[in-house]
Amino acid sequence: QVQLEESGGGLVQAGGSLRVTCAASGRTFSGYAMGWFRQAPGKEREFVAAISWSGARTYYADSVKGRFTISRDNAKNTVYLRMNSLKPEDTAVYYCAASSGTSKNEYDYDYWGQGTQVTVSS
């Protein structure tokens, strides 16, 4: 099992950058694939990015591809999401999650953080 806690959210201007961090605890962190999801007001939660246990494979939603970068540092038990060229439509609560296999489907994820708010002003 893992416990996840997101940080680094905040208010940023359109076109700016922000990095959100997921701090993980638990003995088996390095064995999990990790993902980022987000939920905007009035909308369903959607997939943003995922990374395999080793970091060798990454996947992105079309809406963020080329702008966002997911990475992990297993030695530090952390997962990152670097967000560049932010748009107002990126405004959402961002959630970190852990899965036994790399996936774009939220139902494949077993553990979730509490979320961190990212607000992009126009």
Short mmCIF file of N, CA and C in Angstrom, two decimals:
data_model
loop_
_atom_site.label_atom_id
_atom_site.label_comp_id
_atom_site.label_asym_id
_atom_site.label_seq_id
_atom_site.Cartn_x
_atom_site.Cartn_y
_atom_site.Cartn_z
N GLN A 1 0.82 -1.17 0.00
CA GLN A 1 0.00 0.00 0.00
C GLN A 1 0.87 1.24 0.00
N VAL A 2 0.29 2.32 -0.50
CA VAL A 2 0.96 3.61 -0.48
C VAL A 2 -0.02 4.66 0.02
N GLN A 3 0.55 5.69 0.61
CA GLN A 3 -0.20 6.87 0.99
C GLN A 3 0.35 8.03 0.17
N LEU A 4 -0.55 8.85 -0.36
CA LEU A 4 -0.18 9.89 -1.30
C LEU A 4 -0.66 11.24 -0.82
N GLU A 5 0.18 12.25 -1.01
CA GLU A 5 -0.19 13.61 -0.63
C GLU A 5 0.34 14.58 -1.68
N GLU A 6 -0.57 15.32 -2.31
CA GLU A 6 -0.19 16.28 -3.33
C GLU A 6 0.14 17.63 -2.70
N SER A 7 0.99 18.38 -3.40
CA SER A 7 1.32 19.74 -3.00
C SER A 7 1.75 20.52 -4.23
N GLY A 8 1.85 21.82 -4.10
CA GLY A 8 2.36 22.65 -5.17
C GLY A 8 1.31 23.35 -6.00
N GLY A 9 0.05 23.09 -5.73
CA GLY A 9 -1.00 23.79 -6.45
C GLY A 9 -1.06 25.25 -6.06
N GLY A 10 -1.80 26.01 -6.84
CA GLY A 10 -1.93 27.43 -6.56
C GLY A 10 -2.51 28.17 -7.74
N LEU A 11 -2.37 29.48 -7.69
CA LEU A 11 -2.88 30.37 -8.73
C LEU A 11 -1.75 30.79 -9.65
N VAL A 12 -1.97 30.67 -10.94
CA VAL A 12 -0.96 31.02 -11.92
C VAL A 12 -1.63 31.68 -13.12
N GLN A 13 -0.92 32.58 -13.77
CA GLN A 13 -1.44 33.24 -14.96
C GLN A 13 -1.38 32.32 -16.17
N ALA A 14 -2.30 32.52 -17.10
CA ALA A 14 -2.27 31.77 -18.35
C ALA A 14 -0.92 31.95 -19.03
N GLY A 15 -0.39 30.85 -19.55
CA GLY A 15 0.92 30.86 -20.16
C GLY A 15 2.05 30.56 -19.20
N GLY A 16 1.75 30.55 -17.93
CA GLY A 16 2.75 30.28 -16.92
C GLY A 16 2.96 28.80 -16.68
N SER A 17 3.80 28.50 -15.71
CA SER A 17 4.16 27.13 -15.39
C SER A 17 3.98 26.86 -13.91
N LEU A 18 3.76 25.60 -13.61
CA LEU A 18 3.60 25.17 -12.24
C LEU A 18 4.00 23.70 -12.16
N ARG A 19 4.58 23.31 -11.05
CA ARG A 19 4.87 21.91 -10.82
C ARG A 19 4.16 21.44 -9.57
N VAL A 20 3.35 20.41 -9.73
CA VAL A 20 2.72 19.79 -8.58
C VAL A 20 3.48 18.52 -8.23
N THR A 21 3.51 18.22 -6.95
CA THR A 21 4.29 17.13 -6.43
C THR A 21 3.40 16.17 -5.66
N CYS A 22 3.68 14.91 -5.79
CA CYS A 22 3.01 13.87 -5.03
C CYS A 22 4.04 13.16 -4.17
N ALA A 23 3.91 13.31 -2.88
CA ALA A 23 4.80 12.64 -1.94
C ALA A 23 4.16 11.33 -1.50
N ALA A 24 4.90 10.25 -1.62
CA ALA A 24 4.37 8.92 -1.31
C ALA A 24 5.11 8.30 -0.14
N SER A 25 4.38 7.54 0.62
CA SER A 25 4.98 6.74 1.68
C SER A 25 4.51 5.31 1.54
N GLY A 26 5.33 4.39 1.99
CA GLY A 26 5.02 2.99 1.86
C GLY A 26 6.17 2.23 1.24
N ARG A 27 6.30 0.99 1.62
CA ARG A 27 7.43 0.19 1.20
C ARG A 27 7.43 -0.15 -0.29
N THR A 28 6.24 -0.19 -0.89
CA THR A 28 6.10 -0.69 -2.25
C THR A 28 5.92 0.39 -3.30
N PHE A 29 6.25 1.63 -2.98
CA PHE A 29 6.02 2.73 -3.90
C PHE A 29 6.62 2.48 -5.28
N SER A 30 7.86 2.04 -5.33
CA SER A 30 8.54 1.88 -6.61
C SER A 30 7.90 0.82 -7.48
N GLY A 31 7.09 -0.05 -6.93
CA GLY A 31 6.43 -1.08 -7.69
C GLY A 31 5.13 -0.66 -8.35
N TYR A 32 4.70 0.56 -8.11
CA TYR A 32 3.44 1.06 -8.65
C TYR A 32 3.65 1.97 -9.84
N ALA A 33 2.77 1.81 -10.82
CA ALA A 33 2.61 2.84 -11.82
C ALA A 33 1.85 4.01 -11.18
N MET A 34 2.11 5.20 -11.65
CA MET A 34 1.51 6.39 -11.06
C MET A 34 0.79 7.20 -12.13
N GLY A 35 -0.23 7.89 -11.69
CA GLY A 35 -0.99 8.72 -12.61
C GLY A 35 -1.42 10.02 -11.98
N TRP A 36 -1.70 10.98 -12.85
CA TRP A 36 -2.32 12.23 -12.45
C TRP A 36 -3.67 12.34 -13.14
N PHE A 37 -4.67 12.73 -12.37
CA PHE A 37 -6.00 13.00 -12.87
C PHE A 37 -6.42 14.38 -12.42
N ARG A 38 -7.45 14.91 -13.03
CA ARG A 38 -7.94 16.22 -12.61
C ARG A 38 -9.45 16.27 -12.75
N GLN A 39 -10.05 17.14 -11.97
CA GLN A 39 -11.49 17.33 -12.01
C GLN A 39 -11.79 18.81 -11.91
N ALA A 40 -12.41 19.33 -12.95
CA ALA A 40 -12.81 20.72 -13.00
C ALA A 40 -14.23 20.86 -12.47
N PRO A 41 -14.61 22.06 -12.03
CA PRO A 41 -15.97 22.26 -11.52
C PRO A 41 -17.03 21.85 -12.53
N GLY A 42 -17.98 21.04 -12.07
CA GLY A 42 -19.07 20.61 -12.92
C GLY A 42 -18.73 19.55 -13.95
N LYS A 43 -17.52 19.02 -13.91
CA LYS A 43 -17.09 18.02 -14.88
C LYS A 43 -16.62 16.76 -14.18
N GLU A 44 -16.58 15.67 -14.93
CA GLU A 44 -16.09 14.42 -14.39
C GLU A 44 -14.57 14.42 -14.32
N ARG A 45 -14.05 13.57 -13.46
CA ARG A 45 -12.61 13.44 -13.35
C ARG A 45 -12.05 12.85 -14.64
N GLU A 46 -10.92 13.37 -15.09
CA GLU A 46 -10.33 12.93 -16.33
C GLU A 46 -8.85 12.61 -16.17
N PHE A 47 -8.38 11.73 -17.02
CA PHE A 47 -6.99 11.34 -17.04
C PHE A 47 -6.12 12.47 -17.56
N VAL A 48 -4.95 12.64 -16.94
CA VAL A 48 -4.00 13.64 -17.37
C VAL A 48 -2.71 13.00 -17.87
N ALA A 49 -2.08 12.19 -17.03
CA ALA A 49 -0.79 11.59 -17.38
C ALA A 49 -0.56 10.36 -16.53
N ALA A 50 0.28 9.45 -17.03
CA ALA A 50 0.64 8.25 -16.29
C ALA A 50 2.09 7.91 -16.57
N ILE A 51 2.71 7.20 -15.63
CA ILE A 51 4.10 6.81 -15.76
C ILE A 51 4.26 5.41 -15.19
N SER A 52 5.05 4.58 -15.88
CA SER A 52 5.28 3.22 -15.43
C SER A 52 6.15 3.19 -14.19
N TRP A 53 6.26 2.02 -13.59
CA TRP A 53 7.00 1.91 -12.33
C TRP A 53 8.45 2.34 -12.46
N SER A 54 9.05 2.09 -13.62
CA SER A 54 10.45 2.44 -13.83
C SER A 54 10.63 3.84 -14.39
N GLY A 55 9.55 4.44 -14.85
CA GLY A 55 9.64 5.73 -15.51
C GLY A 55 9.93 5.64 -16.99
N ALA A 56 10.06 4.42 -17.52
CA ALA A 56 10.43 4.25 -18.91
C ALA A 56 9.30 4.59 -19.88
N ARG A 57 8.07 4.44 -19.46
CA ARG A 57 6.92 4.71 -20.31
C ARG A 57 6.04 5.78 -19.69
N THR A 58 5.61 6.70 -20.52
CA THR A 58 4.70 7.75 -20.09
C THR A 58 3.56 7.90 -21.08
N TYR A 59 2.42 8.35 -20.59
CA TYR A 59 1.24 8.56 -21.41
C TYR A 59 0.58 9.86 -20.99
N TYR A 60 0.00 10.54 -21.97
CA TYR A 60 -0.61 11.83 -21.72
C TYR A 60 -1.95 11.95 -22.42
N ALA A 61 -2.85 12.67 -21.79
CA ALA A 61 -4.08 13.04 -22.47
C ALA A 61 -3.74 13.99 -23.62
N ASP A 62 -4.52 13.91 -24.69
CA ASP A 62 -4.27 14.77 -25.84
C ASP A 62 -4.29 16.25 -25.47
N SER A 63 -5.11 16.60 -24.50
CA SER A 63 -5.27 17.99 -24.12
C SER A 63 -4.03 18.59 -23.46
N VAL A 64 -3.15 17.74 -22.95
CA VAL A 64 -1.96 18.24 -22.25
C VAL A 64 -0.67 17.82 -22.92
N LYS A 65 -0.73 16.98 -23.92
CA LYS A 65 0.47 16.48 -24.57
C LYS A 65 1.28 17.63 -25.15
N GLY A 66 2.57 17.61 -24.88
CA GLY A 66 3.46 18.67 -25.33
C GLY A 66 3.59 19.81 -24.35
N ARG A 67 2.71 19.88 -23.37
CA ARG A 67 2.74 20.94 -22.37
C ARG A 67 3.10 20.43 -20.98
N PHE A 68 2.62 19.23 -20.65
CA PHE A 68 2.83 18.66 -19.33
C PHE A 68 3.86 17.54 -19.40
N THR A 69 4.60 17.36 -18.32
CA THR A 69 5.56 16.28 -18.22
C THR A 69 5.43 15.60 -16.88
N ILE A 70 5.22 14.29 -16.91
CA ILE A 70 5.18 13.51 -15.68
C ILE A 70 6.54 12.86 -15.47
N SER A 71 6.98 12.81 -14.24
CA SER A 71 8.25 12.18 -13.92
C SER A 71 8.17 11.61 -12.51
N ARG A 72 9.12 10.77 -12.19
CA ARG A 72 9.16 10.22 -10.84
C ARG A 72 10.60 10.04 -10.39
N ASP A 73 10.78 10.10 -9.08
CA ASP A 73 12.06 9.87 -8.46
C ASP A 73 11.80 8.86 -7.35
N ASN A 74 12.03 7.60 -7.66
CA ASN A 74 11.71 6.55 -6.70
C ASN A 74 12.58 6.63 -5.45
N ALA A 75 13.79 7.14 -5.59
CA ALA A 75 14.66 7.29 -4.43
C ALA A 75 14.09 8.28 -3.43
N LYS A 76 13.33 9.26 -3.92
CA LYS A 76 12.72 10.27 -3.06
C LYS A 76 11.24 10.00 -2.80
N ASN A 77 10.72 8.92 -3.36
CA ASN A 77 9.30 8.59 -3.20
C ASN A 77 8.40 9.74 -3.65
N THR A 78 8.71 10.29 -4.80
CA THR A 78 7.95 11.42 -5.30
C THR A 78 7.60 11.26 -6.77
N VAL A 79 6.47 11.82 -7.14
CA VAL A 79 6.02 11.91 -8.52
C VAL A 79 5.72 13.37 -8.81
N TYR A 80 6.08 13.82 -9.99
CA TYR A 80 5.91 15.22 -10.35
C TYR A 80 5.06 15.36 -11.60
N LEU A 81 4.41 16.49 -11.69
CA LEU A 81 3.75 16.88 -12.92
C LEU A 81 4.13 18.32 -13.20
N ARG A 82 5.00 18.51 -14.19
CA ARG A 82 5.38 19.84 -14.62
C ARG A 82 4.38 20.31 -15.67
N MET A 83 3.77 21.44 -15.42
CA MET A 83 2.75 21.98 -16.29
C MET A 83 3.25 23.30 -16.87
N ASN A 84 3.44 23.32 -18.17
CA ASN A 84 3.87 24.51 -18.88
C ASN A 84 2.75 25.02 -19.77
N SER A 85 2.87 26.26 -20.19
CA SER A 85 1.89 26.88 -21.09
C SER A 85 0.47 26.67 -20.59
N LEU A 86 0.25 26.95 -19.34
CA LEU A 86 -1.05 26.68 -18.72
C LEU A 86 -2.15 27.52 -19.33
N LYS A 87 -3.32 26.92 -19.42
CA LYS A 87 -4.51 27.54 -19.97
C LYS A 87 -5.60 27.57 -18.91
N PRO A 88 -6.54 28.50 -19.01
CA PRO A 88 -7.65 28.52 -18.05
C PRO A 88 -8.38 27.19 -17.95
N GLU A 89 -8.49 26.46 -19.05
CA GLU A 89 -9.18 25.19 -19.02
C GLU A 89 -8.41 24.10 -18.26
N ASP A 90 -7.18 24.39 -17.86
CA ASP A 90 -6.43 23.48 -17.01
C ASP A 90 -6.83 23.61 -15.54
N THR A 91 -7.63 24.60 -15.22
CA THR A 91 -8.07 24.80 -13.85
C THR A 91 -8.84 23.58 -13.36
N ALA A 92 -8.40 23.02 -12.26
CA ALA A 92 -9.01 21.81 -11.72
C ALA A 92 -8.33 21.44 -10.41
N VAL A 93 -8.94 20.50 -9.72
CA VAL A 93 -8.25 19.83 -8.63
C VAL A 93 -7.46 18.68 -9.23
N TYR A 94 -6.18 18.63 -8.95
CA TYR A 94 -5.31 17.60 -9.50
C TYR A 94 -5.05 16.53 -8.46
N TYR A 95 -5.25 15.27 -8.86
CA TYR A 95 -5.11 14.13 -7.98
C TYR A 95 -3.98 13.22 -8.44
N CYS A 96 -3.22 12.75 -7.50
CA CYS A 96 -2.20 11.74 -7.72
C CYS A 96 -2.78 10.38 -7.35
N ALA A 97 -2.44 9.35 -8.11
CA ALA A 97 -2.97 8.02 -7.85
C ALA A 97 -1.95 6.96 -8.19
N ALA A 98 -2.10 5.80 -7.56
CA ALA A 98 -1.19 4.67 -7.75
C ALA A 98 -1.95 3.46 -8.27
N SER A 99 -1.34 2.76 -9.21
CA SER A 99 -1.94 1.59 -9.84
C SER A 99 -0.93 0.46 -9.93
N SER A 100 -1.43 -0.76 -9.98
CA SER A 100 -0.56 -1.92 -10.16
C SER A 100 -0.03 -2.05 -11.58
N GLY A 101 -0.65 -1.32 -12.51
CA GLY A 101 -0.20 -1.32 -13.89
C GLY A 101 -0.47 0.03 -14.53
N THR A 102 0.35 0.40 -15.49
CA THR A 102 0.20 1.70 -16.14
C THR A 102 -1.13 1.75 -16.89
N SER A 103 -1.91 2.78 -16.62
CA SER A 103 -3.26 2.85 -17.16
C SER A 103 -3.72 4.28 -17.30
N LYS A 104 -4.65 4.49 -18.24
CA LYS A 104 -5.33 5.77 -18.39
C LYS A 104 -6.71 5.76 -17.74
N ASN A 105 -7.09 4.64 -17.18
CA ASN A 105 -8.42 4.45 -16.61
C ASN A 105 -8.38 4.63 -15.10
N GLU A 106 -9.17 5.56 -14.60
CA GLU A 106 -9.15 5.83 -13.16
C GLU A 106 -9.56 4.61 -12.34
N TYR A 107 -10.32 3.70 -12.92
CA TYR A 107 -10.78 2.53 -12.18
C TYR A 107 -9.68 1.50 -11.96
N ASP A 108 -8.56 1.66 -12.62
CA ASP A 108 -7.42 0.79 -12.40
C ASP A 108 -6.53 1.26 -11.24
N TYR A 109 -6.85 2.40 -10.68
CA TYR A 109 -6.03 2.97 -9.62
C TYR A 109 -6.61 2.65 -8.25
N ASP A 110 -5.75 2.20 -7.36
CA ASP A 110 -6.17 1.73 -6.05
C ASP A 110 -6.02 2.75 -4.94
N TYR A 111 -5.09 3.67 -5.09
CA TYR A 111 -4.79 4.63 -4.04
C TYR A 111 -4.77 6.03 -4.60
N TRP A 112 -5.32 6.96 -3.82
CA TRP A 112 -5.48 8.34 -4.27
C TRP A 112 -5.06 9.32 -3.20
N GLY A 113 -4.50 10.43 -3.63
CA GLY A 113 -4.26 11.54 -2.74
C GLY A 113 -5.51 12.38 -2.58
N GLN A 114 -5.42 13.43 -1.77
CA GLN A 114 -6.58 14.27 -1.48
C GLN A 114 -6.80 15.35 -2.53
N GLY A 115 -5.82 15.59 -3.38
CA GLY A 115 -5.93 16.58 -4.43
C GLY A 115 -5.34 17.92 -4.06
N THR A 116 -4.92 18.65 -5.07
CA THR A 116 -4.41 20.00 -4.89
C THR A 116 -5.01 20.90 -5.97
N GLN A 117 -5.44 22.09 -5.58
CA GLN A 117 -6.13 22.99 -6.49
C GLN A 117 -5.14 23.74 -7.36
N VAL A 118 -5.38 23.72 -8.67
CA VAL A 118 -4.63 24.52 -9.62
C VAL A 118 -5.62 25.44 -10.31
N THR A 119 -5.37 26.73 -10.22
CA THR A 119 -6.24 27.72 -10.84
C THR A 119 -5.42 28.56 -11.81
N VAL A 120 -5.86 28.63 -13.05
CA VAL A 120 -5.18 29.38 -14.08
C VAL A 120 -6.05 30.56 -14.47
N SER A 121 -5.55 31.75 -14.27
CA SER A 121 -6.29 32.96 -14.58
C SER A 121 -6.04 33.37 -16.02
N SER A 122 -7.04 34.00 -16.63
CA SER A 122 -6.93 34.46 -18.01
C SER A 122 -6.50 35.90 -18.10
#
